[in-house]
PDB file of C-alpha atoms in Angstrom:
ATOM      1  CA  MET E   1     -27.502 -16.635  58.191  1.00  0.00           C
ATOM      2  CA  LYS E   2     -26.061 -15.003  61.334  1.00  0.00           C
ATOM      3  CA  LEU E   3     -22.570 -16.294  60.571  1.00  0.00           C
ATOM      4  CA  PHE E   4     -22.782 -15.132  56.979  1.00  0.00           C
ATOM      5  CA  VAL E   5     -23.937 -11.618  57.891  1.00  0.00           C
ATOM      6  CA  GLY E   6     -21.035 -11.390  60.350  1.00  0.00           C
ATOM      7  CA  VAL E   7     -18.655 -12.299  57.536  1.00  0.00           C
ATOM      8  CA  CYS E   8     -20.253  -9.641  55.326  1.00  0.00           C
ATOM      9  CA  LEU E   9     -19.640  -7.001  57.983  1.00  0.00           C
ATOM     10  CA  TRP E  10     -16.039  -8.055  58.389  1.00  0.00           C
ATOM     11  CA  ALA E  11     -15.559  -7.962  54.642  1.00  0.00           C
ATOM     12  CA  LEU E  12     -16.989  -4.477  54.349  1.00  0.00           C
ATOM     13  CA  ALA E  13     -14.831  -3.175  57.169  1.00  0.00           C
ATOM     14  CA  ALA E  14     -11.676  -4.712  55.763  1.00  0.00           C
ATOM     15  CA  GLY E  15     -12.342  -3.523  52.228  1.00  0.00           C
ATOM     16  CA  PHE E  16     -12.571  -7.124  51.004  1.00  0.00           C
ATOM     17  CA  SER E  17     -15.188  -8.389  48.600  1.00  0.00           C
ATOM     18  CA  GLY E  18     -15.713 -11.902  47.404  1.00  0.00           C
ATOM     19  CA  GLY E  19     -18.349 -14.484  46.561  1.00  0.00           C
ATOM     20  CA  ALA E  20     -19.372 -17.923  47.656  1.00  0.00           C
ATOM     21  CA  PRO E  21     -19.241 -20.874  45.266  1.00  0.00           C
ATOM     22  CA  ARG E  22     -22.274 -21.063  43.025  1.00  0.00           C
ATOM     23  CA  GLY E  23     -25.018 -22.983  44.755  1.00  0.00           C
ATOM     24  CA  ALA E  24     -23.562 -22.672  48.257  1.00  0.00           C
ATOM     25  CA  CYS E  25     -25.234 -21.090  51.301  1.00  0.00           C
ATOM     26  CA  ARG E  26     -28.709 -20.977  49.781  1.00  0.00           C
ATOM     27  CA  PRO E  27     -30.894 -18.526  51.744  1.00  0.00           C
ATOM     28  CA  GLN E  28     -33.159 -20.332  54.161  1.00  0.00           C
ATOM     29  CA  GLY E  29     -35.790 -17.613  53.707  1.00  0.00           C
ATOM     30  CA  TRP E  30     -36.858 -18.908  50.294  1.00  0.00           C
ATOM     31  CA  MET E  31     -40.043 -20.838  50.871  1.00  0.00           C
ATOM     32  CA  VAL E  32     -40.775 -21.187  47.140  1.00  0.00           C
ATOM     33  CA  PRO E  33     -38.551 -23.393  44.952  1.00  0.00           C
ATOM     34  CA  VAL E  34     -36.250 -21.311  42.748  1.00  0.00           C
ATOM     35  CA  PRO E  35     -37.836 -22.441  39.443  1.00  0.00           C
ATOM     36  CA  THR E  36     -41.244 -21.415  40.828  1.00  0.00           C
ATOM     37  CA  ILE E  37     -39.965 -17.936  41.657  1.00  0.00           C
ATOM     38  CA  ARG E  38     -38.583 -17.603  38.150  1.00  0.00           C
ATOM     39  CA  LEU E  39     -41.996 -18.438  36.711  1.00  0.00           C
ATOM     40  CA  ALA E  40     -43.455 -15.440  38.534  1.00  0.00           C
ATOM     41  CA  ALA E  41     -40.553 -13.133  37.670  1.00  0.00           C
ATOM     42  CA  PRO E  42     -41.520 -12.211  34.079  1.00  0.00           C
ATOM     43  CA  ALA E  43     -44.864 -10.826  35.229  1.00  0.00           C
ATOM     44  CA  LEU E  44     -43.240  -8.900  38.079  1.00  0.00           C
ATOM     45  CA  ALA E  45     -40.544  -7.565  35.779  1.00  0.00           C
ATOM     46  CA  ARG E  46     -43.180  -5.733  33.711  1.00  0.00           C
ATOM     47  CA  ARG E  47     -43.523  -3.223  36.525  1.00  0.00           C
ATOM     48  CA  MET E  48     -42.122   0.121  35.399  1.00  0.00           C
ATOM     49  CA  PRO E  49     -38.830   1.163  37.050  1.00  0.00           C
ATOM     50  CA  SER E  50     -39.361   3.460  40.008  1.00  0.00           C
ATOM     51  CA  PRO E  51     -38.756   7.192  39.470  1.00  0.00           C
ATOM     52  CA  GLU E  52     -36.353   9.167  41.663  1.00  0.00           C
ATOM     53  CA  PRO E  53     -38.570  10.279  44.570  1.00  0.00           C
ATOM     54  CA  SER E  54     -37.337  11.452  47.957  1.00  0.00           C
ATOM     55  CA  GLY E  55     -37.895  10.633  51.635  1.00  0.00           C
ATOM     56  CA  ARG E  56     -40.166   7.712  52.438  1.00  0.00           C
ATOM     57  CA  ASP E  57     -41.194   7.332  48.783  1.00  0.00           C
ATOM     58  CA  GLU E  58     -37.568   6.774  47.839  1.00  0.00           C
ATOM     59  CA  ALA E  59     -37.116   4.139  50.546  1.00  0.00           C
ATOM     60  CA  VAL E  60     -40.300   2.344  49.459  1.00  0.00           C
ATOM     61  CA  ALA E  61     -39.251   2.429  45.795  1.00  0.00           C
ATOM     62  CA  VAL E  62     -35.785   1.082  46.588  1.00  0.00           C
ATOM     63  CA  THR E  63     -37.291  -1.690  48.739  1.00  0.00           C
ATOM     64  CA  GLN E  64     -39.814  -2.711  46.099  1.00  0.00           C
ATOM     65  CA  ASP E  65     -37.215  -2.744  43.327  1.00  0.00           C
ATOM     66  CA  LEU E  66     -34.953  -4.856  45.540  1.00  0.00           C
ATOM     67  CA  LEU E  67     -37.746  -7.356  46.221  1.00  0.00           C
ATOM     68  CA  ILE E  68     -38.231  -7.790  42.479  1.00  0.00           C
ATOM     69  CA  GLU E  69     -34.464  -8.167  42.021  1.00  0.00           C
ATOM     70  CA  LEU E  70     -34.372 -10.915  44.668  1.00  0.00           C
ATOM     71  CA  ILE E  71     -37.272 -12.736  43.020  1.00  0.00           C
ATOM     72  CA  GLU E  72     -35.607 -12.576  39.599  1.00  0.00           C
ATOM     73  CA  MET E  73     -32.284 -14.051  40.773  1.00  0.00           C
ATOM     74  CA  ASP E  74     -31.474 -17.181  38.785  1.00  0.00           C
ATOM     75  CA  ASP E  75     -29.519 -18.692  41.663  1.00  0.00           C
ATOM     76  CA  PRO E  76     -30.099 -16.731  44.898  1.00  0.00           C
ATOM     77  CA  VAL E  77     -27.045 -17.880  46.870  1.00  0.00           C
ATOM     78  CA  MET E  78     -26.410 -15.820  49.996  1.00  0.00           C
ATOM     79  CA  ALA E  79     -23.422 -14.021  48.460  1.00  0.00           C
ATOM     80  CA  SER E  80     -25.683 -12.720  45.677  1.00  0.00           C
ATOM     81  CA  VAL E  81     -28.325 -11.637  48.175  1.00  0.00           C
ATOM     82  CA  ALA E  82     -25.729  -9.789  50.257  1.00  0.00           C
ATOM     83  CA  ALA E  83     -24.332  -8.052  47.169  1.00  0.00           C
ATOM     84  CA  ALA E  84     -27.827  -6.780  46.362  1.00  0.00           C
ATOM     85  CA  VAL E  85     -28.882  -5.812  49.894  1.00  0.00           C
ATOM     86  CA  VAL E  86     -25.796  -4.404  51.654  1.00  0.00           C
ATOM     87  CA  PRO E  87     -25.259  -1.321  49.409  1.00  0.00           C
ATOM     88  CA  ARG E  88     -28.883  -0.275  50.079  1.00  0.00           C
ATOM     89  CA  VAL E  89     -29.003  -0.959  53.815  1.00  0.00           C
ATOM     90  CA  GLU E  90     -29.175   2.707  54.886  1.00  0.00           C
ATOM     91  CA  VAL E  91     -32.185   3.382  52.660  1.00  0.00           C
ATOM     92  CA  LEU E  92     -33.862   0.081  53.566  1.00  0.00           C
ATOM     93  CA  MET E  93     -33.671   0.974  57.258  1.00  0.00           C
ATOM     94  CA  GLN E  94     -35.941   3.952  56.585  1.00  0.00           C
ATOM     95  CA  CYS E  95     -38.717   1.726  55.282  1.00  0.00           C
ATOM     96  CA  ASN E  96     -41.147  -0.864  56.627  1.00  0.00           C
ATOM     97  CA  VAL E  97     -40.295  -3.761  54.311  1.00  0.00           C
ATOM     98  CA  VAL E  98     -43.537  -5.633  54.971  1.00  0.00           C
ATOM     99  CA  GLU E  99     -45.665  -2.559  54.180  1.00  0.00           C
ATOM    100  CA  ALA E 100     -43.622  -1.836  51.032  1.00  0.00           C
ATOM    101  CA  ALA E 101     -44.154  -5.427  49.892  1.00  0.00           C
ATOM    102  CA  ALA E 102     -47.891  -5.153  50.511  1.00  0.00           C
ATOM    103  CA  GLU E 103     -48.033  -1.927  48.469  1.00  0.00           C
ATOM    104  CA  LEU E 104     -46.086  -3.630  45.677  1.00  0.00           C
ATOM    105  CA  GLU E 105     -48.502  -6.533  45.637  1.00  0.00           C
ATOM    106  CA  LYS E 106     -51.518  -4.177  45.491  1.00  0.00           C
ATOM    107  CA  GLU E 107     -49.926  -2.179  42.681  1.00  0.00           C
ATOM    108  CA  LEU E 108     -49.238  -5.307  40.653  1.00  0.00           C
ATOM    109  CA  GLU E 109     -52.750  -6.610  41.307  1.00  0.00           C
ATOM    110  CA  ALA E 110     -54.315  -3.360  40.107  1.00  0.00           C
ATOM    111  CA  THR E 111     -52.237  -3.299  36.916  1.00  0.00           C
ATOM    112  CA  GLY E 112     -52.447  -6.999  36.126  1.00  0.00           C
ATOM    113  CA  GLY E 113     -48.772  -7.382  36.842  1.00  0.00           C
ATOM    114  CA  LEU E 114     -49.209 -10.531  38.932  1.00  0.00           C
ATOM    115  CA  GLY E 115     -49.626 -12.560  35.759  1.00  0.00           C
ATOM    116  CA  PRO E 116     -51.863 -15.561  35.084  1.00  0.00           C
ATOM    117  CA  ASP E 117     -50.937 -17.367  38.315  1.00  0.00           C
ATOM    118  CA  GLU E 118     -51.533 -14.765  41.023  1.00  0.00           C
ATOM    119  CA  ALA E 119     -51.021 -17.215  43.878  1.00  0.00           C
ATOM    120  CA  LEU E 120     -47.599 -18.073  42.552  1.00  0.00           C
ATOM    121  CA  ALA E 121     -46.574 -14.415  42.262  1.00  0.00           C
ATOM    122  CA  ARG E 122     -47.890 -13.590  45.750  1.00  0.00           C
ATOM    123  CA  LYS E 123     -45.931 -16.511  47.174  1.00  0.00           C
ATOM    124  CA  ALA E 124     -42.778 -15.278  45.454  1.00  0.00           C
ATOM    125  CA  ILE E 125     -43.223 -11.786  46.912  1.00  0.00           C
ATOM    126  CA  ALA E 126     -43.829 -13.216  50.392  1.00  0.00           C
ATOM    127  CA  SER E 127     -40.705 -15.378  50.175  1.00  0.00           C
ATOM    128  CA  ALA E 128     -38.516 -12.470  49.063  1.00  0.00           C
ATOM    129  CA  THR E 129     -40.000 -10.302  51.829  1.00  0.00           C
ATOM    130  CA  ASP E 130     -39.270 -12.913  54.512  1.00  0.00           C
ATOM    131  CA  LEU E 131     -35.692 -13.243  53.304  1.00  0.00           C
ATOM    132  CA  LEU E 132     -35.099  -9.481  53.221  1.00  0.00           C
ATOM    133  CA  VAL E 133     -36.575  -8.930  56.699  1.00  0.00           C
ATOM    134  CA  GLU E 134     -34.513 -11.786  58.156  1.00  0.00           C
ATOM    135  CA  PHE E 135     -31.329 -10.496  56.536  1.00  0.00           C
ATOM    136  CA  LEU E 136     -31.853  -6.931  57.797  1.00  0.00           C
ATOM    137  CA  GLU E 137     -32.640  -8.119  61.338  1.00  0.00           C
ATOM    138  CA  GLU E 138     -29.441 -10.168  61.459  1.00  0.00           C
ATOM    139  CA  PHE E 139     -27.461  -7.306  59.933  1.00  0.00           C
ATOM    140  CA  VAL E 140     -28.658  -4.846  62.560  1.00  0.00           C
ATOM    141  CA  GLY E 141     -28.006  -7.360  65.330  1.00  0.00           C
ATOM    142  CA  GLN E 142     -24.467  -7.956  64.144  1.00  0.00           C
ATOM    143  CA  MET E 143     -23.858  -4.208  63.823  1.00  0.00           C
ATOM    144  CA  GLY E 144     -25.036  -3.643  67.391  1.00  0.00           C
ATOM    145  CA  GLY E 145     -22.904  -6.475  68.738  1.00  0.00           C
ATOM    146  CA  MET E 146     -19.856  -5.251  66.852  1.00  0.00           C
ATOM    147  CA  GLN E 147     -20.260  -1.693  68.150  1.00  0.00           C
ATOM    148  CA  ALA E 148     -20.690  -2.927  71.741  1.00  0.00           C
ATOM    149  CA  GLN E 149     -17.507  -4.984  71.449  1.00  0.00           C
ATOM    150  CA  GLN E 150     -15.610  -1.984  70.062  1.00  0.00           C
ATOM    151  CA  GLN E 151     -16.881   0.239  72.889  1.00  0.00           C
ATOM    152  CA  GLN E 152     -15.727  -2.294  75.479  1.00  0.00           C
ATOM    153  CA  LEU E 153     -12.286  -2.454  73.869  1.00  0.00           C
ATOM    154  CA  LEU E 154     -12.053   1.352  73.846  1.00  0.00           C
ATOM    155  CA  TYR E 155     -12.995   1.530  77.529  1.00  0.00           C
ATOM    156  CA  ALA E 156     -10.333  -1.074  78.336  1.00  0.00           C
ATOM    157  CA  ILE E 157      -7.714   0.885  76.385  1.00  0.00           C
ATOM    158  CA  SER E 158      -8.715   4.083  78.181  1.00  0.00           C
ATOM    159  CA  ALA E 159      -8.410   2.428  81.618  1.00  0.00           C
ATOM    160  CA  ALA E 160      -5.022   0.907  80.750  1.00  0.00           C
ATOM    161  CA  SER E 161      -3.677   4.205  79.389  1.00  0.00           C
ATOM    162  CA  LYS E 162      -4.608   5.932  82.664  1.00  0.00           C
ATOM    163  CA  GLU E 163      -2.791   3.246  84.619  1.00  0.00           C
ATOM    164  CA  SER E 164       0.574   3.277  82.818  1.00  0.00           C
ATOM    165  CA  GLU E 165       2.283   2.945  79.433  1.00  0.00           C
ATOM    166  CA  ALA E 166       3.312  -0.600  80.351  1.00  0.00           C
ATOM    167  CA  ALA E 167      -0.299  -1.523  81.159  1.00  0.00           C
ATOM    168  CA  LEU E 168      -1.413  -0.183  77.778  1.00  0.00           C
ATOM    169  CA  ASP E 169       1.303  -2.183  75.991  1.00  0.00           C
ATOM    170  CA  GLN E 170       0.215  -5.347  77.781  1.00  0.00           C
ATOM    171  CA  LEU E 171      -3.456  -4.761  76.951  1.00  0.00           C
ATOM    172  CA  LEU E 172      -2.781  -4.176  73.258  1.00  0.00           C
ATOM    173  CA  LYS E 173      -0.649  -7.312  73.110  1.00  0.00           C
ATOM    174  CA  ARG E 174      -3.274  -9.370  74.957  1.00  0.00           C
ATOM    175  CA  ARG E 175      -6.138  -8.195  72.734  1.00  0.00           C
ATOM    176  CA  ARG E 176      -4.346  -8.048  69.403  1.00  0.00           C
ATOM    177  CA  MET E 177      -7.034 -10.174  67.765  1.00  0.00           C
ATOM    178  CA  GLU E 178      -9.553  -7.363  68.300  1.00  0.00           C
ATOM    179  CA  LEU E 179      -7.351  -4.728  66.688  1.00  0.00           C
ATOM    180  CA  ASP E 180      -8.559  -4.648  63.100  1.00  0.00           C
ATOM    181  CA  THR E 181      -9.691  -2.234  60.420  1.00  0.00           C
ATOM    182  CA  SER E 182     -13.265  -2.194  61.758  1.00  0.00           C
ATOM    183  CA  PHE E 183     -11.994  -0.893  65.112  1.00  0.00           C
ATOM    184  CA  VAL E 184      -9.929   1.773  63.326  1.00  0.00           C
ATOM    185  CA  ALA E 185     -13.057   2.782  61.380  1.00  0.00           C
ATOM    186  CA  TYR E 186     -15.031   2.939  64.639  1.00  0.00           C
ATOM    187  CA  LEU E 187     -12.422   5.246  66.229  1.00  0.00           C
ATOM    188  CA  SER E 188     -12.436   7.485  63.146  1.00  0.00           C
ATOM    189  CA  SER E 189     -16.234   7.700  63.040  1.00  0.00           C
ATOM    190  CA  GLU E 190     -16.456   8.554  66.755  1.00  0.00           C
ATOM    191  CA  ALA E 191     -13.785  11.250  66.422  1.00  0.00           C
ATOM    192  CA  GLU E 192     -15.614  12.681  63.404  1.00  0.00           C
ATOM    193  CA  ARG E 193     -18.960  12.598  65.236  1.00  0.00           C
ATOM    194  CA  ILE E 194     -17.522  14.529  68.181  1.00  0.00           C
ATOM    195  CA  GLY E 195     -15.767  16.972  65.859  1.00  0.00           C
ATOM    196  CA  ASN E 196     -19.060  17.691  64.074  1.00  0.00           C
ATOM    197  CA  LEU E 197     -20.976  18.536  67.241  1.00  0.00           C
ATOM    198  CA  PRO E 198     -22.571  22.012  67.119  1.00  0.00           C
ATOM    199  CA  PRO E 199     -20.593  24.741  68.939  1.00  0.00           C
ATOM    200  CA  GLU E 200     -23.038  24.849  71.855  1.00  0.00           C
ATOM    201  CA  ARG E 201     -22.367  21.172  72.556  1.00  0.00           C
ATOM    202  CA  GLN E 202     -18.586  21.424  72.290  1.00  0.00           C
ATOM    203  CA  SER E 203     -16.619  21.429  75.560  1.00  0.00           C
ATOM    204  CA  ASP E 204     -13.147  20.862  76.909  1.00  0.00           C
ATOM    205  CA  GLU E 205     -14.145  17.281  77.663  1.00  0.00           C
ATOM    206  CA  SER E 206     -15.362  16.592  74.129  1.00  0.00           C
ATOM    207  CA  GLN E 207     -12.177  18.061  72.666  1.00  0.00           C
ATOM    208  CA  LYS E 208     -10.100  15.978  75.071  1.00  0.00           C
ATOM    209  CA  LEU E 209     -12.037  12.864  74.032  1.00  0.00           C
ATOM    210  CA  ALA E 210     -11.505  13.627  70.341  1.00  0.00           C
ATOM    211  CA  ARG E 211      -7.748  13.967  70.924  1.00  0.00           C
ATOM    212  CA  PHE E 212      -7.736  10.709  72.901  1.00  0.00           C
ATOM    213  CA  LEU E 213      -9.528   8.886  70.077  1.00  0.00           C
ATOM    214  CA  GLY E 214      -6.973  10.216  67.610  1.00  0.00           C
ATOM    215  CA  THR E 215      -4.115   9.037  69.831  1.00  0.00           C
ATOM    216  CA  VAL E 216      -5.652   5.581  70.231  1.00  0.00           C
ATOM    217  CA  ARG E 217      -6.218   5.333  66.475  1.00  0.00           C
ATOM    218  CA  THR E 218      -2.576   6.193  65.788  1.00  0.00           C
ATOM    219  CA  ARG E 219      -1.437   3.562  68.287  1.00  0.00           C
ATOM    220  CA  VAL E 220      -3.775   0.878  66.896  1.00  0.00           C
ATOM    221  CA  VAL E 221      -2.679   1.579  63.318  1.00  0.00           C
ATOM    222  CA  ALA E 222       0.948   1.228  64.462  1.00  0.00           C
ATOM    223  CA  GLU E 223       0.096  -2.120  66.075  1.00  0.00           C
ATOM    224  CA  LEU E 224      -1.635  -3.283  62.894  1.00  0.00           C
ATOM    225  CA  GLU E 225       1.400  -2.282  60.812  1.00  0.00           C
ATOM    226  CA  ALA E 226       3.692  -4.157  63.214  1.00  0.00           C
ATOM    227  CA  MET E 227       1.474  -7.256  63.037  1.00  0.00           C
ATOM    228  CA  THR E 228       1.431  -7.078  59.240  1.00  0.00           C
ATOM    229  CA  LYS E 229       5.216  -6.811  59.178  1.00  0.00           C
ATOM    230  CA  ASP E 230       5.580  -9.810  61.515  1.00  0.00           C
ATOM    231  CA  ASP E 231       3.076 -11.808  59.471  1.00  0.00           C
ATOM    232  CA  THR E 232       4.889 -10.938  56.236  1.00  0.00           C
ATOM    233  CA  VAL E 233       8.223 -12.082  57.673  1.00  0.00           C
ATOM    234  CA  LEU E 234       6.570 -15.339  58.794  1.00  0.00           C
ATOM    235  CA  MET E 235       5.029 -15.861  55.359  1.00  0.00           C
ATOM    236  CA  LEU E 236       8.399 -15.353  53.629  1.00  0.00           C
ATOM    237  CA  GLN E 237      10.043 -17.799  56.024  1.00  0.00           C
ATOM    238  CA  LEU E 238       7.358 -20.385  55.316  1.00  0.00           C
ATOM    239  CA  LEU E 239       7.722 -19.893  51.565  1.00  0.00           C
ATOM    240  CA  GLU E 240      11.404 -20.795  51.849  1.00  0.00           C
ATOM    241  CA  SER E 241      10.629 -23.909  53.891  1.00  0.00           C
ATOM    242  CA  THR E 242       9.839 -27.429  52.754  1.00  0.00           C
ATOM    243  CA  SER E 243       6.313 -28.783  53.000  1.00  0.00           C
ATOM    244  CA  GLU E 244       7.266 -30.795  56.069  1.00  0.00           C
ATOM    245  CA  GLN E 245       8.792 -27.735  57.754  1.00  0.00           C
ATOM    246  CA  GLN E 246       5.700 -25.687  56.911  1.00  0.00           C
ATOM    247  CA  ALA E 247       3.407 -28.315  58.431  1.00  0.00           C
ATOM    248  CA  THR E 248       5.471 -28.441  61.611  1.00  0.00           C
ATOM    249  CA  ALA E 249       5.544 -24.643  61.999  1.00  0.00           C
ATOM    250  CA  LEU E 250       1.828 -24.240  61.296  1.00  0.00           C
ATOM    251  CA  ASN E 251       0.834 -27.038  63.676  1.00  0.00           C
ATOM    252  CA  ARG E 252       2.977 -25.372  66.341  1.00  0.00           C
ATOM    253  CA  LEU E 253       0.990 -22.168  65.797  1.00  0.00           C
ATOM    254  CA  LEU E 254      -2.246 -24.015  66.503  1.00  0.00           C
ATOM    255  CA  THR E 255      -1.249 -24.423  70.144  1.00  0.00           C
ATOM    256  CA  ALA E 256       0.274 -20.953  70.587  1.00  0.00           C
ATOM    257  CA  ASP E 257      -1.562 -18.273  72.609  1.00  0.00           C
ATOM    258  CA  ASP E 258      -2.275 -16.081  69.572  1.00  0.00           C
ATOM    259  CA  GLY E 259      -1.880 -18.895  67.065  1.00  0.00           C
ATOM    260  CA  GLY E 260      -5.447 -18.745  65.810  1.00  0.00           C
ATOM    261  CA  GLY E 261      -5.175 -15.035  65.128  1.00  0.00           C
ATOM    262  CA  VAL E 262      -1.838 -15.431  63.355  1.00  0.00           C
ATOM    263  CA  LEU E 263      -3.196 -18.208  61.152  1.00  0.00           C
ATOM    264  CA  GLN E 264      -6.270 -16.155  60.275  1.00  0.00           C
ATOM    265  CA  ARG E 265      -4.162 -13.138  59.289  1.00  0.00           C
ATOM    266  CA  LEU E 266      -1.712 -15.379  57.446  1.00  0.00           C
ATOM    267  CA  ARG E 267      -4.511 -16.853  55.327  1.00  0.00           C
ATOM    268  CA  SER E 268      -5.612 -13.342  54.331  1.00  0.00           C
ATOM    269  CA  LEU E 269      -2.034 -12.258  53.621  1.00  0.00           C
ATOM    270  CA  VAL E 270      -1.349 -15.293  51.429  1.00  0.00           C
ATOM    271  CA  ALA E 271      -4.594 -14.698  49.507  1.00  0.00           C
ATOM    272  CA  VAL E 272      -3.655 -11.068  48.836  1.00  0.00           C
ATOM    273  CA  ALA E 273      -0.080 -11.967  47.839  1.00  0.00           C
ATOM    274  CA  LEU E 274      -1.278 -14.728  45.542  1.00  0.00           C
ATOM    275  CA  ALA E 275      -3.774 -12.449  43.816  1.00  0.00           C
ATOM    276  CA  GLU E 276      -1.017  -9.862  43.294  1.00  0.00           C
ATOM    277  CA  MET E 277       1.438 -12.394  41.880  1.00  0.00           C
ATOM    278  CA  GLU E 278      -1.140 -13.975  39.594  1.00  0.00           C
ATOM    279  CA  GLY E 279      -2.053 -10.489  38.354  1.00  0.00           C
ATOM    280  CA  ARG E 280       1.570  -9.899  37.442  1.00  0.00           C
ATOM    281  CA  GLU E 281       1.651 -13.225  35.614  1.00  0.00           C
ATOM    282  CA  GLU E 282      -1.284 -12.140  33.463  1.00  0.00           C
ATOM    283  CA  ALA E 283       0.026  -8.611  32.825  1.00  0.00           C
ATOM    284  CA  PRO E 284       1.432  -7.899  29.315  1.00  0.00           C
ATOM    285  CA  ARG E 285       5.174  -8.462  29.073  1.00  0.00           C
ATOM    286  CA  THR E 286       7.337  -5.494  28.076  1.00  0.00           C
ATOM    287  CA  GLU E 287      10.748  -7.088  28.636  1.00  0.00           C
ATOM    288  CA  ALA E 288      13.138  -7.816  25.818  1.00  0.00           C
ATOM    289  CA  PRO E 289      12.445 -11.025  23.835  1.00  0.00           C
ATOM    290  CA  GLY E 290      13.995 -14.104  25.319  1.00  0.00           C
ATOM    291  CA  ARG E 291      14.102 -12.769  28.885  1.00  0.00           C
ATOM    292  CA  THR E 292      12.316 -15.526  30.756  1.00  0.00           C
ATOM    293  CA  GLY E 293      14.201 -15.600  34.072  1.00  0.00           C
ATOM    294  CA  ASP E 294      11.836 -13.198  35.801  1.00  0.00           C
ATOM    295  CA  GLU E 295       8.837 -15.100  34.494  1.00  0.00           C
ATOM    296  CA  GLY E 296      10.258 -18.344  35.868  1.00  0.00           C
ATOM    297  CA  ASP E 297      10.882 -16.746  39.257  1.00  0.00           C
ATOM    298  CA  LEU E 298       7.330 -15.369  39.299  1.00  0.00           C
ATOM    299  CA  ALA E 299       5.837 -18.747  38.450  1.00  0.00           C
ATOM    300  CA  GLY E 300       7.899 -20.293  41.235  1.00  0.00           C
ATOM    301  CA  VAL E 301       6.591 -17.785  43.787  1.00  0.00           C
ATOM    302  CA  VAL E 302       3.009 -18.391  42.664  1.00  0.00           C
ATOM    303  CA  GLY E 303       3.517 -22.117  43.051  1.00  0.00           C
ATOM    304  CA  LYS E 304       4.931 -21.729  46.557  1.00  0.00           C
ATOM    305  CA  LEU E 305       2.058 -19.454  47.567  1.00  0.00           C
ATOM    306  CA  LYS E 306      -0.471 -21.998  46.321  1.00  0.00           C
ATOM    307  CA  ASP E 307       1.262 -24.755  48.276  1.00  0.00           C
ATOM    308  CA  LEU E 308       1.234 -22.629  51.426  1.00  0.00           C
ATOM    309  CA  ARG E 309      -2.424 -21.791  50.883  1.00  0.00           C
ATOM    310  CA  SER E 310      -3.188 -25.519  50.692  1.00  0.00           C
ATOM    311  CA  GLN E 311      -1.307 -26.108  53.940  1.00  0.00           C
ATOM    312  CA  LEU E 312      -3.307 -23.360  55.654  1.00  0.00           C
ATOM    313  CA  LYS E 313      -6.608 -24.677  54.318  1.00  0.00           C
ATOM    314  CA  SER E 314      -5.848 -28.123  55.724  1.00  0.00           C
ATOM    315  CA  LEU E 315      -5.648 -26.810  59.307  1.00  0.00           C
TER     316      LEU E 315
END
């Protein structure tokens, strides 16, 4: 689960969303077979939807509704669990999940909502609770680790910038793999936090720090744009190469200093380009009848992108 939660965080930071193949990465927290959980679901589903309370009541209601949603999932692969949990993380953090689950169970018991097989329903609630607690613990752990890594990178950038412009250039080149959209988001959030400090807590130092964060963000964004440009040029060169030439170039990257990072970014770039080209293929045609040259060119590009994607997947 730890690896998957890390991927979720990266996806959120990068603005990417996707799903795992159906049936893959089944949550290890489920202690009840899926068909058994579904047997309990109809009884649990009879619980009335929660109103719109506030404060702790809202957090408890959201948690209880989520537990029922997890129990009712036909095929609770981890991607489905993440899609249900991640948007509610902030509210869930305000609630004791175990206590909310216990309250839900008592409420269902009092109203007859546990159904004819109470043991089955209780087991389903316990399994969903274990899964949710485990997911949240891993999520928080990954968040803390990510923030610590970003702080260390910021400190290193600050030290290098004080040394010299050349030292900063060398550091950014050496740690290019750590320069991503999550780090940009971290810089923006820290600058915003400092900017929102009450007047009595503002100082020359805090203003200087806010300006420094803005400068670092501008520099990192420039580095990201340069990397994207380099990666795009590489992708276009590979698209014009034969399969044998592609394999040789990609295998050479495997042994390069930043080869792993380049390959990772190249995979993402190819996926985005392929999605864009396939979208154009499916878009309604407005050209004059009989004009098929552009369509042929587009199909050729899509084919080359798919071939390159296959080469990258094989590494």
